[in-house]
mmCIF file of C-alpha atoms and ligand atoms in Angstrom:
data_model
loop_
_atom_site.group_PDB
_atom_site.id
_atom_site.type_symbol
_atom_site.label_atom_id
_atom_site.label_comp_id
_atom_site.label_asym_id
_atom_site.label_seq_id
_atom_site.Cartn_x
_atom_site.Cartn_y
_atom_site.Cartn_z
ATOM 1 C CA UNK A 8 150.868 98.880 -57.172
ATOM 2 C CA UNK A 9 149.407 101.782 -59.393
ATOM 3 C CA UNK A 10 145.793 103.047 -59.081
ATOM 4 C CA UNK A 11 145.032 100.899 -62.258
ATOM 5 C CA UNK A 12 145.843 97.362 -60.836
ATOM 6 C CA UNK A 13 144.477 98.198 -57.286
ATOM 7 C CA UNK A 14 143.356 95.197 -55.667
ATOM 8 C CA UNK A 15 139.465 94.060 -55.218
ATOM 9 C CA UNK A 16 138.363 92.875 -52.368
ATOM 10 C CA UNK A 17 134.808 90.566 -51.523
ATOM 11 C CA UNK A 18 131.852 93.507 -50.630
ATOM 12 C CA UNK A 19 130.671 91.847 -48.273
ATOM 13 C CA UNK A 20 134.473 91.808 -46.723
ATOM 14 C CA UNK A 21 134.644 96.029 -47.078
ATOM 15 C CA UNK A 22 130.960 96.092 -45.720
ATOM 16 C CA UNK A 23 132.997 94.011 -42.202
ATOM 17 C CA UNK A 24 135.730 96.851 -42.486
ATOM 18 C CA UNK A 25 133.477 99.261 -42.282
ATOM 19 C CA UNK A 26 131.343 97.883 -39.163
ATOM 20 C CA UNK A 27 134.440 96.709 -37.396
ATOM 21 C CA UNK A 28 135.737 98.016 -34.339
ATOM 22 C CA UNK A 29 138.446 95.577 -33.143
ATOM 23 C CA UNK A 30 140.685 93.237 -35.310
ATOM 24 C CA UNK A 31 142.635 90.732 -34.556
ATOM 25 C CA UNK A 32 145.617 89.248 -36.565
ATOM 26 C CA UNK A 33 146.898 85.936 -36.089
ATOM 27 C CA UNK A 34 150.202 85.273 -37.785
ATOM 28 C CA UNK A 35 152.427 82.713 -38.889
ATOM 29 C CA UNK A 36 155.798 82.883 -40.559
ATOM 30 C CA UNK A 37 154.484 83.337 -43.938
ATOM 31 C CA UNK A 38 154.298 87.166 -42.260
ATOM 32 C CA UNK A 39 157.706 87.291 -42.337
ATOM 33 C CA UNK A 40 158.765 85.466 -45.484
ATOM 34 C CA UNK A 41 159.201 88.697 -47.651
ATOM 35 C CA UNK A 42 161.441 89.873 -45.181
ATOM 36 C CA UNK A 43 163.795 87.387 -45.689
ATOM 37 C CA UNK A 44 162.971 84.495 -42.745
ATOM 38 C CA UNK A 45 162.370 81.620 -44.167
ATOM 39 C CA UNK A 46 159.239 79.358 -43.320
ATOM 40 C CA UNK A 47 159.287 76.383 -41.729
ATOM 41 C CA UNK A 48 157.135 74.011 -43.940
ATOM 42 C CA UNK A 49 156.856 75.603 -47.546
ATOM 43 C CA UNK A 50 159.185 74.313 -50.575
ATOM 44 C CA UNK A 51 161.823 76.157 -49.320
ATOM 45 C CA UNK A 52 161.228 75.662 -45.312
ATOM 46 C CA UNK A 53 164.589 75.120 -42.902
ATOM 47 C CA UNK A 54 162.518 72.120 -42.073
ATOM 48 C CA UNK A 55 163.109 70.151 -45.095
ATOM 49 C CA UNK A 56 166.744 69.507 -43.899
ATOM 50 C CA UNK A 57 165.801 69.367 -40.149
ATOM 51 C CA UNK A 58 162.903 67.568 -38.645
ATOM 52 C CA UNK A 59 161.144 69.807 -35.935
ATOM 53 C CA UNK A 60 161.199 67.072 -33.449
ATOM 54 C CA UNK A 61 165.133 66.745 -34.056
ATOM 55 C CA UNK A 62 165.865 70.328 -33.464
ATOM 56 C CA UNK A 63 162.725 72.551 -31.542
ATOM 57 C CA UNK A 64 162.371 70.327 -28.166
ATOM 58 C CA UNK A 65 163.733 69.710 -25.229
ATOM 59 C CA UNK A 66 165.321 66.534 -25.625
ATOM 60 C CA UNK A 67 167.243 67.356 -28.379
ATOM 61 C CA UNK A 68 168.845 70.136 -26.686
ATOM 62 C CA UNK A 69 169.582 68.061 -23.676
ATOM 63 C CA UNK A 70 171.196 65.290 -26.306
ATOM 64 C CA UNK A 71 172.905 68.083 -28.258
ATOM 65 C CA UNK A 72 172.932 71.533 -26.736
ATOM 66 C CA UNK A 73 175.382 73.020 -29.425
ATOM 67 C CA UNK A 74 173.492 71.696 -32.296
ATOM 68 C CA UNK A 75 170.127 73.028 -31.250
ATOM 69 C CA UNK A 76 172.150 76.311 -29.848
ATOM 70 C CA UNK A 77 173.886 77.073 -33.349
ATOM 71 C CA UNK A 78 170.469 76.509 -34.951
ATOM 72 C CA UNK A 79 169.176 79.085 -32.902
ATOM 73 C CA UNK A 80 172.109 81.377 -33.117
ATOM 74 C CA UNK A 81 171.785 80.907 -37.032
ATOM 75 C CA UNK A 82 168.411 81.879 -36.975
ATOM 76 C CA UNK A 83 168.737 85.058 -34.589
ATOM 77 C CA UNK A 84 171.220 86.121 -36.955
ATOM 78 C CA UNK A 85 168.402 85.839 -39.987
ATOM 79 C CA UNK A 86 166.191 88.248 -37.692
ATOM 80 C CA UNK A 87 168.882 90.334 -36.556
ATOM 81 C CA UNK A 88 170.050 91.122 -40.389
ATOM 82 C CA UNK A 89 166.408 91.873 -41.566
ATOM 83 C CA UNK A 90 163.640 94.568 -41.387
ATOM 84 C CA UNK A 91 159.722 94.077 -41.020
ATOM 85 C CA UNK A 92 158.158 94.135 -44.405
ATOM 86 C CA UNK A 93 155.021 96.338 -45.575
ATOM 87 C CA UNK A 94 152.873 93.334 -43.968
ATOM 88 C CA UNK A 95 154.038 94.140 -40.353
ATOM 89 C CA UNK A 96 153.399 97.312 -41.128
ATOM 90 C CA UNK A 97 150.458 97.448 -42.471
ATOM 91 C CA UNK A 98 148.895 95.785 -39.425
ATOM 92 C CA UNK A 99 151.082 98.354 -36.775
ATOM 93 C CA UNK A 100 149.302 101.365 -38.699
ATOM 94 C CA UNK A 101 145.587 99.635 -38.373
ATOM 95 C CA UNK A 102 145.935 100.429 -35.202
ATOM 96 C CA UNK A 103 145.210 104.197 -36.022
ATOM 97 C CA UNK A 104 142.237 103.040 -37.205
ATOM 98 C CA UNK A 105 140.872 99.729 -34.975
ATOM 99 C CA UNK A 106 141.691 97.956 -32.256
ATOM 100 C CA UNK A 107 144.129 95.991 -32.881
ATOM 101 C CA UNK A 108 145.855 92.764 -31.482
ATOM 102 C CA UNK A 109 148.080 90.790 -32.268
ATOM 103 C CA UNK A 110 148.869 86.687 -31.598
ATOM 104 C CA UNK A 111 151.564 85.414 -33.576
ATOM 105 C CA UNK A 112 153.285 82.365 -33.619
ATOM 106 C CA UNK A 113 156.596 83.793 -34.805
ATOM 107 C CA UNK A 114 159.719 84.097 -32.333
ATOM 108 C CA UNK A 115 161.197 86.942 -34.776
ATOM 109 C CA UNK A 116 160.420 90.194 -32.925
ATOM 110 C CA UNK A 117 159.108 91.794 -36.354
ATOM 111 C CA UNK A 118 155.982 92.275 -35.014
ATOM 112 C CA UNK A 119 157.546 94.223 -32.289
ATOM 113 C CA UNK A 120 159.797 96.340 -34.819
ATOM 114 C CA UNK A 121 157.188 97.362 -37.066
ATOM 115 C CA UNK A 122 155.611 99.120 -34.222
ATOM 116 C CA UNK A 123 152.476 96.673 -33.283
ATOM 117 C CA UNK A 124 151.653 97.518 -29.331
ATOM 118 C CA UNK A 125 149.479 94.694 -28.488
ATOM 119 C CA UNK A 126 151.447 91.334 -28.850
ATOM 120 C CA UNK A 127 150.875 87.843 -28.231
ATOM 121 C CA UNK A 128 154.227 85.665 -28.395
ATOM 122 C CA UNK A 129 152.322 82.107 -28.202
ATOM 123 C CA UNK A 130 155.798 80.653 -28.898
ATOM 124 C CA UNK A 131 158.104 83.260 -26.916
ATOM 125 C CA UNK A 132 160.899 84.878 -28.768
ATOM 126 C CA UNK A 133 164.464 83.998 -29.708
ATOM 127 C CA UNK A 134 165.601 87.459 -28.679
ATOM 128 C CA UNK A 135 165.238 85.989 -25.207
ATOM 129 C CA UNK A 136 167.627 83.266 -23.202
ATOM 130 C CA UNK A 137 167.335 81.667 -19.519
ATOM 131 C CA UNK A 138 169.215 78.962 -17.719
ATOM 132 C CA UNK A 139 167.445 76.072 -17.763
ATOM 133 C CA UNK A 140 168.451 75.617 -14.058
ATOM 134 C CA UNK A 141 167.603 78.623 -12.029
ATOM 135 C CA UNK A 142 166.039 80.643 -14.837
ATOM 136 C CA UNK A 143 168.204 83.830 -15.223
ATOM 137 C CA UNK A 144 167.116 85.925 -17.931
ATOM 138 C CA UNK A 145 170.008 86.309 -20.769
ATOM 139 C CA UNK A 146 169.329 88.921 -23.290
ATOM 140 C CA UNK A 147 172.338 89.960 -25.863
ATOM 141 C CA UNK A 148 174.889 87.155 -25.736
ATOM 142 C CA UNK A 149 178.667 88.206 -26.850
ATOM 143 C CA UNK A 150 179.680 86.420 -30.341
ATOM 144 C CA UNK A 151 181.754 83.599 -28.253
ATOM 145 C CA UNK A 152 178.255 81.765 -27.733
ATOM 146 C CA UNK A 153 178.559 81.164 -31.683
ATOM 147 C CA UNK A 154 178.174 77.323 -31.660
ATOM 148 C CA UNK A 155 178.784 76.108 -28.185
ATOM 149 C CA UNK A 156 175.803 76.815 -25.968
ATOM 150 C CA UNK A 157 176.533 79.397 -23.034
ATOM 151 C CA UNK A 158 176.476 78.665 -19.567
ATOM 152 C CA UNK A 159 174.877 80.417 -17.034
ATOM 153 C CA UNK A 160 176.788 83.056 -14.789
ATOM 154 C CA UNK A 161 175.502 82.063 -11.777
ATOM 155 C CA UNK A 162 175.176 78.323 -11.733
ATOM 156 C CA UNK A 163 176.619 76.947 -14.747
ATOM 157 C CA UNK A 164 173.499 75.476 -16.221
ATOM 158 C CA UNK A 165 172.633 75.242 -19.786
ATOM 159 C CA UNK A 166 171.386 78.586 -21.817
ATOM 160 C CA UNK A 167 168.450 78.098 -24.134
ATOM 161 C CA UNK A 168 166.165 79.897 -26.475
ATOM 162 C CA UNK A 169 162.974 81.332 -24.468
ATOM 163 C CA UNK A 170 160.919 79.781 -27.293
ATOM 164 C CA UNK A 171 158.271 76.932 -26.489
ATOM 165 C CA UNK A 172 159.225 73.805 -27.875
ATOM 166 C CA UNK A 173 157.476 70.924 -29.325
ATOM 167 C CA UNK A 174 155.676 69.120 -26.166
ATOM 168 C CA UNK A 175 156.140 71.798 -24.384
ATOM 169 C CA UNK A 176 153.170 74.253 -23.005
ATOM 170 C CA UNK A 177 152.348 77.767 -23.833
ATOM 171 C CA UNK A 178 154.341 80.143 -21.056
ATOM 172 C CA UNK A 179 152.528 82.106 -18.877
ATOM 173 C CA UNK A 180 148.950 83.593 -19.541
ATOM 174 C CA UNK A 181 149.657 84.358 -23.365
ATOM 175 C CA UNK A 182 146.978 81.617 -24.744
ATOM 176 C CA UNK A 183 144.462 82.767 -22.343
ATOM 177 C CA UNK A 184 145.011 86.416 -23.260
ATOM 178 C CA UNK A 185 144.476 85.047 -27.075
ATOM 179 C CA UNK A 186 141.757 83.061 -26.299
ATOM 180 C CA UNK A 187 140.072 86.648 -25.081
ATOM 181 C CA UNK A 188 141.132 88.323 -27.402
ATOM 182 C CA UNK A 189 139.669 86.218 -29.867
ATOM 183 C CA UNK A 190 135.882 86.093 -28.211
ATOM 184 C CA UNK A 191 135.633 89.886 -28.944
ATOM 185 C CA UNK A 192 137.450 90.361 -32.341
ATOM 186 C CA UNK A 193 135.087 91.719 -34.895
ATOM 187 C CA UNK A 194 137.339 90.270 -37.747
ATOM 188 C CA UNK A 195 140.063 87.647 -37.704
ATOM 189 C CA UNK A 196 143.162 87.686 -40.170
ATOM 190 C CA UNK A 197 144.589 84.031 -40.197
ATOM 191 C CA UNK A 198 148.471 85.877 -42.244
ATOM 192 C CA UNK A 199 151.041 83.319 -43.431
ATOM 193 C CA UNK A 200 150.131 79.978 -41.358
ATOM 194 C CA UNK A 201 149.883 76.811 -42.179
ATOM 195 C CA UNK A 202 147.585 76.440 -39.265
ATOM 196 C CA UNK A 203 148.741 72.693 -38.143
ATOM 197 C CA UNK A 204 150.164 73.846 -34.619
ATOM 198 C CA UNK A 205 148.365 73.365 -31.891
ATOM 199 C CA UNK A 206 147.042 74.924 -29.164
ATOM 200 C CA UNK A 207 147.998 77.743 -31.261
ATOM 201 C CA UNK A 208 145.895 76.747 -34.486
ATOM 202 C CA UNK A 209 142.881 77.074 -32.125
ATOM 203 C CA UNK A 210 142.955 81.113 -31.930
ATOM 204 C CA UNK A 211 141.104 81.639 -35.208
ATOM 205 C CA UNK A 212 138.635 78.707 -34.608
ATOM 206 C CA UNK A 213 137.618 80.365 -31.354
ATOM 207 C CA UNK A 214 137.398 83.682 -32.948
ATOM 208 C CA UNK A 215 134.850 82.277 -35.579
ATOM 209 C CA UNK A 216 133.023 80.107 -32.677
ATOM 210 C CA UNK A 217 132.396 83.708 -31.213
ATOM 211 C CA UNK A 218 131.396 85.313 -34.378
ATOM 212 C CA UNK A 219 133.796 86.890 -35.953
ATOM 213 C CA UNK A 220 134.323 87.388 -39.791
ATOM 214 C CA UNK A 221 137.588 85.010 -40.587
ATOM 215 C CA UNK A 222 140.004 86.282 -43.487
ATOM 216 C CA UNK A 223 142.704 84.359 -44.626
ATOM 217 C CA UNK A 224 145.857 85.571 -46.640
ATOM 218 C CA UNK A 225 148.134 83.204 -47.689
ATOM 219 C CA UNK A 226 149.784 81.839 -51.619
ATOM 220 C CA UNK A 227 147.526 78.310 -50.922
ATOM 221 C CA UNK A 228 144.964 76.937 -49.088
ATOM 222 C CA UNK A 229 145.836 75.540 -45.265
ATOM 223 C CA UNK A 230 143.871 73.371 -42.771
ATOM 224 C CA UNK A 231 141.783 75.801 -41.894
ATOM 225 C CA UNK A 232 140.576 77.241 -45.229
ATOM 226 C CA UNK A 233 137.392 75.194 -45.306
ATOM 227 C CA UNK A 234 136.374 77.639 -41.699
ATOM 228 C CA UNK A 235 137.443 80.511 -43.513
ATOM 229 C CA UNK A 236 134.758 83.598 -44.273
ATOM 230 C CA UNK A 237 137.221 84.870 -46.821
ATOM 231 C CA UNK A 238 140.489 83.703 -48.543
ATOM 232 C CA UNK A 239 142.475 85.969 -50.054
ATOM 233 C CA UNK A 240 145.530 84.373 -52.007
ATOM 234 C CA UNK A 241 148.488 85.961 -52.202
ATOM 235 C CA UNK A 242 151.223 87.889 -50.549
ATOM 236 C CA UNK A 243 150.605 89.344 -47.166
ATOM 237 C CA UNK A 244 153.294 92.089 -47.866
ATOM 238 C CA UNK A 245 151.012 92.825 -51.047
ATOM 239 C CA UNK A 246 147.601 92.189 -49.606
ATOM 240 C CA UNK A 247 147.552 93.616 -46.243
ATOM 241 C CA UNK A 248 148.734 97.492 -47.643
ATOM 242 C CA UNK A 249 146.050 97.374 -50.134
ATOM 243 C CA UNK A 250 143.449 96.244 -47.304
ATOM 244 C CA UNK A 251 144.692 99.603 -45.417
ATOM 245 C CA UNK A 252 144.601 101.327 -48.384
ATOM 246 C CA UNK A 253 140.812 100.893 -48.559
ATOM 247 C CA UNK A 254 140.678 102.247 -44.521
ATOM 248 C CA UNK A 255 142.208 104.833 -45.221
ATOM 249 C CA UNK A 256 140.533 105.945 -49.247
ATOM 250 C CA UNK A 257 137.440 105.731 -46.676
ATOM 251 C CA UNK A 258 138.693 107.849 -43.427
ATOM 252 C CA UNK A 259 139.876 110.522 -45.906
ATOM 253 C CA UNK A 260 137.186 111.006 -47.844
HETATM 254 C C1 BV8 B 15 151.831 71.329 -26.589
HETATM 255 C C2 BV8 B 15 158.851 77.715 -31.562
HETATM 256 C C3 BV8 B 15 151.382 69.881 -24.839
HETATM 257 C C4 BV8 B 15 160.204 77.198 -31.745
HETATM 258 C C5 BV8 B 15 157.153 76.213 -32.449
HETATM 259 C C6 BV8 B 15 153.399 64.994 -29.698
HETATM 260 C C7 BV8 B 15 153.998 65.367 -28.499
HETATM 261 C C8 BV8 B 15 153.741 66.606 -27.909
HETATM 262 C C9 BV8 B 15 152.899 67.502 -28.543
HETATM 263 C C10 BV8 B 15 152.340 67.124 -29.737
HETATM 264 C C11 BV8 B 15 152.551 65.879 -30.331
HETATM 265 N N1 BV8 B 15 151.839 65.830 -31.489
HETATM 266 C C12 BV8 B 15 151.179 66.976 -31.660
HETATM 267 C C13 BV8 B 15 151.475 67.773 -30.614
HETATM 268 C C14 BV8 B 15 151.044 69.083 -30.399
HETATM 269 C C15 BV8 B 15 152.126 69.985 -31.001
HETATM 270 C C16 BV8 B 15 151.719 70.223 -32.427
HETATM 271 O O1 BV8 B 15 150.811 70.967 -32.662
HETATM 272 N N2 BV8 B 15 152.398 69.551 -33.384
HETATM 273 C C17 BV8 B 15 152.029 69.712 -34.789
HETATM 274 C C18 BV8 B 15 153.273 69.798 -35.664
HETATM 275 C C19 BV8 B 15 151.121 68.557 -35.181
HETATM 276 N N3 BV8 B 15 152.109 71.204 -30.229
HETATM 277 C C20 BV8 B 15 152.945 71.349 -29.192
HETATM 278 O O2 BV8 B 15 153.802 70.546 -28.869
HETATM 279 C C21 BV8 B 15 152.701 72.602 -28.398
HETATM 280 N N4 BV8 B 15 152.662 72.257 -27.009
HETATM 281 O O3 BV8 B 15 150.970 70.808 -27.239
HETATM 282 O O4 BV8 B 15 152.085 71.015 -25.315
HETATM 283 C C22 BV8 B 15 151.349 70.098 -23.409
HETATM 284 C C23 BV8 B 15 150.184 70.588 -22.827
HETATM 285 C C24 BV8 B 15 150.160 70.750 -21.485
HETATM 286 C C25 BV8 B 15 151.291 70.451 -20.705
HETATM 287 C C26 BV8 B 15 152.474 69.987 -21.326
HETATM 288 C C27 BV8 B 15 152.505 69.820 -22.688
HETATM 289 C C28 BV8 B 15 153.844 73.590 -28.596
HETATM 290 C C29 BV8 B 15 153.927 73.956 -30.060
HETATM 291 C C30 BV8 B 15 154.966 75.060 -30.239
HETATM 292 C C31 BV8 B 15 156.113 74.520 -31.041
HETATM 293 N N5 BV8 B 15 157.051 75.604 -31.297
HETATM 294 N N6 BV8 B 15 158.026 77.191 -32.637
HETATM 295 C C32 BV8 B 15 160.838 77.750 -32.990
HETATM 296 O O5 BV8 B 15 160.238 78.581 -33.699
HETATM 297 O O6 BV8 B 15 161.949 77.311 -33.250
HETATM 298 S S1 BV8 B 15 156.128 75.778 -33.720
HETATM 299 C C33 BV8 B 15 156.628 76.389 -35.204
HETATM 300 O O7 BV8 B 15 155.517 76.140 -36.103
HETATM 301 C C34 BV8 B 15 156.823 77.901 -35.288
HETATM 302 O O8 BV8 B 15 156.519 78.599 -34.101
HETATM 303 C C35 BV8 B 15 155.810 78.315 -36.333
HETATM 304 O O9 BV8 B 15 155.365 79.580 -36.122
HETATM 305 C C36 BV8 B 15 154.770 77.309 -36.113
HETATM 306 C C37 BV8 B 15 153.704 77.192 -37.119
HETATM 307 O O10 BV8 B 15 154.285 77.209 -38.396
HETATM 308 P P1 BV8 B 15 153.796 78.409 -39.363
HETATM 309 O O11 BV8 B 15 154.047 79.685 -38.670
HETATM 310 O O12 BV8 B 15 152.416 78.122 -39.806
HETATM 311 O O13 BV8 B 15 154.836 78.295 -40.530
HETATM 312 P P2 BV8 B 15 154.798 77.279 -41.776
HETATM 313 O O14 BV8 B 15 156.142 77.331 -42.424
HETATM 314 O O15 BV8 B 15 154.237 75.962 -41.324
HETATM 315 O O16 BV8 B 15 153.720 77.909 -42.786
HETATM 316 C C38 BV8 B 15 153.980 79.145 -43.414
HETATM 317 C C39 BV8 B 15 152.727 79.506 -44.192
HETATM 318 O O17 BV8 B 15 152.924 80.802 -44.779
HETATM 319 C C40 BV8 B 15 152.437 78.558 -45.347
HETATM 320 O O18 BV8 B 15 151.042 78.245 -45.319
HETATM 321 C C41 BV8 B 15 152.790 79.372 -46.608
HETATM 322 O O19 BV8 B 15 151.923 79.062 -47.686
HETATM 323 C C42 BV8 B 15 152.524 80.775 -46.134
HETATM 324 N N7 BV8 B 15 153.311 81.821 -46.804
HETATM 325 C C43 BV8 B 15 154.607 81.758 -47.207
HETATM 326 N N8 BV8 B 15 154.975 82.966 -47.737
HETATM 327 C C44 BV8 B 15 153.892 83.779 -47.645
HETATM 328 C C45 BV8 B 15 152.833 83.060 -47.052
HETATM 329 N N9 BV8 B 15 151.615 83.603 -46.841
HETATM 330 C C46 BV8 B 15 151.429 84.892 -47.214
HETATM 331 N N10 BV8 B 15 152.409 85.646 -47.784
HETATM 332 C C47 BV8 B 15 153.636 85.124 -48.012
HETATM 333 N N11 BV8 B 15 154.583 85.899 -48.587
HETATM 334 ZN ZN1 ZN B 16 171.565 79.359 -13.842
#
C-alpha cells in the first residue's frame, strides 16, 4: 500500500493510540485466513461440510476416533504448510511499542510463530496430543498416525488433540489470565471473530465493562459490533500494518 492510498483511521481512535499503554488483542481465525487456514463459519468455512458438534467434542471422538483424528491430522497439516501473515506480525512488533497480550481462540500456533510473547490459548493448540487415559503429553507424531488415531505408549489409551472441545471447559487458568488481562487493557482489538463462542466471546465484553476503547477488524459486522468503540472493515493482514504504521510515523518523528 503506497503513501497515496494510506489508510485513515477514526481521530479519536489515533488520539487512544497515543494515550495507550497496554493493548490487548483478541483473535479469531479470521487472523489467520490470509495465511491460508480456513475459517470455520464464513462462505468458505470447513464447517459447512462438518457440523462442529459432529467433529470438535468428545463424543464424537469416542464414537469415531479416526474420523475426528484425520480431521485433526488434516488440519495440522494446513498449519504445518503455512506461515503467519503481516497480521500476526503486526501485533508481535506492537510489542516494541505497548504492552501487549494476546488471547486467541485459534489452535494454529501462528501467534506463537510470528513472535507474540504473551499468549492466551483459550482453546489449547493442535500442536499438542495426550492420552485421554493417563494424560501423557504427545508432541510430533510419526506419519503412521495419518488416519487411525495413535495409542498411547504407556497404556494404550486413545491420543487426542489438546484442543477444548465443544462442552468442554477452558484448561487450566488461561480464561482467568484473560479475564485480567482484559480489566487493565487500555484498548481491545476484537481480529477475525465471529464472536459467538462462549466463555471465550466474553474477553472483549469484559475489557469494555472495565473501560477500555474496543476496535474491531473484520470484512462484516459480528455479534458484538453493536459494543464496539470502533469497526474497522476489512482485512486484518491489511489493517493491522497500517495501524503500526501510524506507531511507528509517530515514534520516529
Ligand atoms: C463450555 C477448538 C461448558 C477446537 C473450539 C451446548 C453444550 C455445551 C456447551 C454449549 C452448548 N451450547 C452453547 C455452548 C457453549 C459453547 C458455545 O459457545 N457454543 C457456540 C457455538 C454457541 N461453548 C463451549 O462448549 C465451551 N465450553 O461452554 O463449557 C462447561 C463449563 C464448565 C464445565 C464444563 C463445561 C468450549 C468452546 C470451545 C470450542 N472449541 N475450537 C478446534 O478448533 O477444532 S471453538 C471454534 O470456534 C474455534 O476455536 C474458533 O476459534 C472458535 C470461534 O470461531 P472464530 O474464531 O470466530 O471463527 P469463525 O470462522 O466463526 O469466524 C471468522 C471471522 O473472521 C468471521 O467473522 C469472518 O468475517 C472474519 N474474517 C475472515 N477473514 C478475515 C476476517 N476478518 C479479518 N480479516 C480477514 N482476512
Ligand atoms: Zn496413556
Amino acid at each position: 500500500m503506497d503513501k497515496k492510498n494510506k489508510m485513515e483511521f477514526k481521530k479519536e481512535f489515533v488520539e487512544k493510540l497515543k494515550e495507550a499503554e497496554s493493548l490487548l488483542f483478541f483473535t479469531g481465525a479470521g487472523i489467520s485466513a490470509e495465511s491460508g487456514v480456513p475459517t470455520f463459519r464464513g462462505k468458505d468455512g470447513i464447517w459447512n461440510k462438518l457440523k462442529p458438534e459432529e467433529l470438535a467434542n468428545f463424543n464424537a471422538f469416542i464414537k469415531n476416533p479416526d474420523m475426528v483424528w484425520e480431521w485433526y491430522q488434516y488440519r495440522r497439516k494446513i498449519v504445518e504448510n503455512v506461515e503467519p501473515n503481516p497480521g500476526h506480525y503486526a501485533i508481535a512488533e506492537f510489542e516494541n511499542y505497548y504492552k501487549v497480550d494476546v488471547v486467541t481462540q485459534n489452535v494454529d500456533n501462528l501467534h506463537k510463530r510470528a513472535g507474540s510473547t504473551s499468549i492466551e490459548e483459550l482453546h489449547g493448540s493442535i500442536v499438542r496430543n495426550f492420552c485421554i487415559d493417563c494424560k501423557t503429553y504427545y508432541y510430533d507424531l510419526d506419519e503412521e498416525f495419518e488416519n487411525k488415531v495413535p495409542k498411547c505408549k504407556k497404556c494404550n489409551g486413545l491420543i487426542r488433540p489438546d484442543v477444548v472441545w465443544f462442552g468442554e471447559s477452558l484448561r487450566g487458568d488461561a480464561y482467568p489470565n484473560s479475564e485480567q488481562k482484559a480489566k487493565s487493557c487500555d484498548i481491545c482489538f476484537v481480529v477475525g471473530t465471529s464472536a459467538i463462542v462462549y466463555p471465550a466471546a466474553y474477553i472483549p465484553i469484559t475489557a469494555k465493562e472495565y473501560g477500555a476503547y474496543i476496535v474491531e477488524i473484520n470484512l462484516e459486522p459480528t455479534e458484538l459490533t453493536p459494543h464496539i468503540n470502533y469497526s474497522i472493515f476489512g482485512k486484518s493482514g491489511e489493517i493491522l500494518p497500517e495501524i503500526l504504521r501510524i506507531v511507528k510515523d509517530r515514534n520516529h518523528n
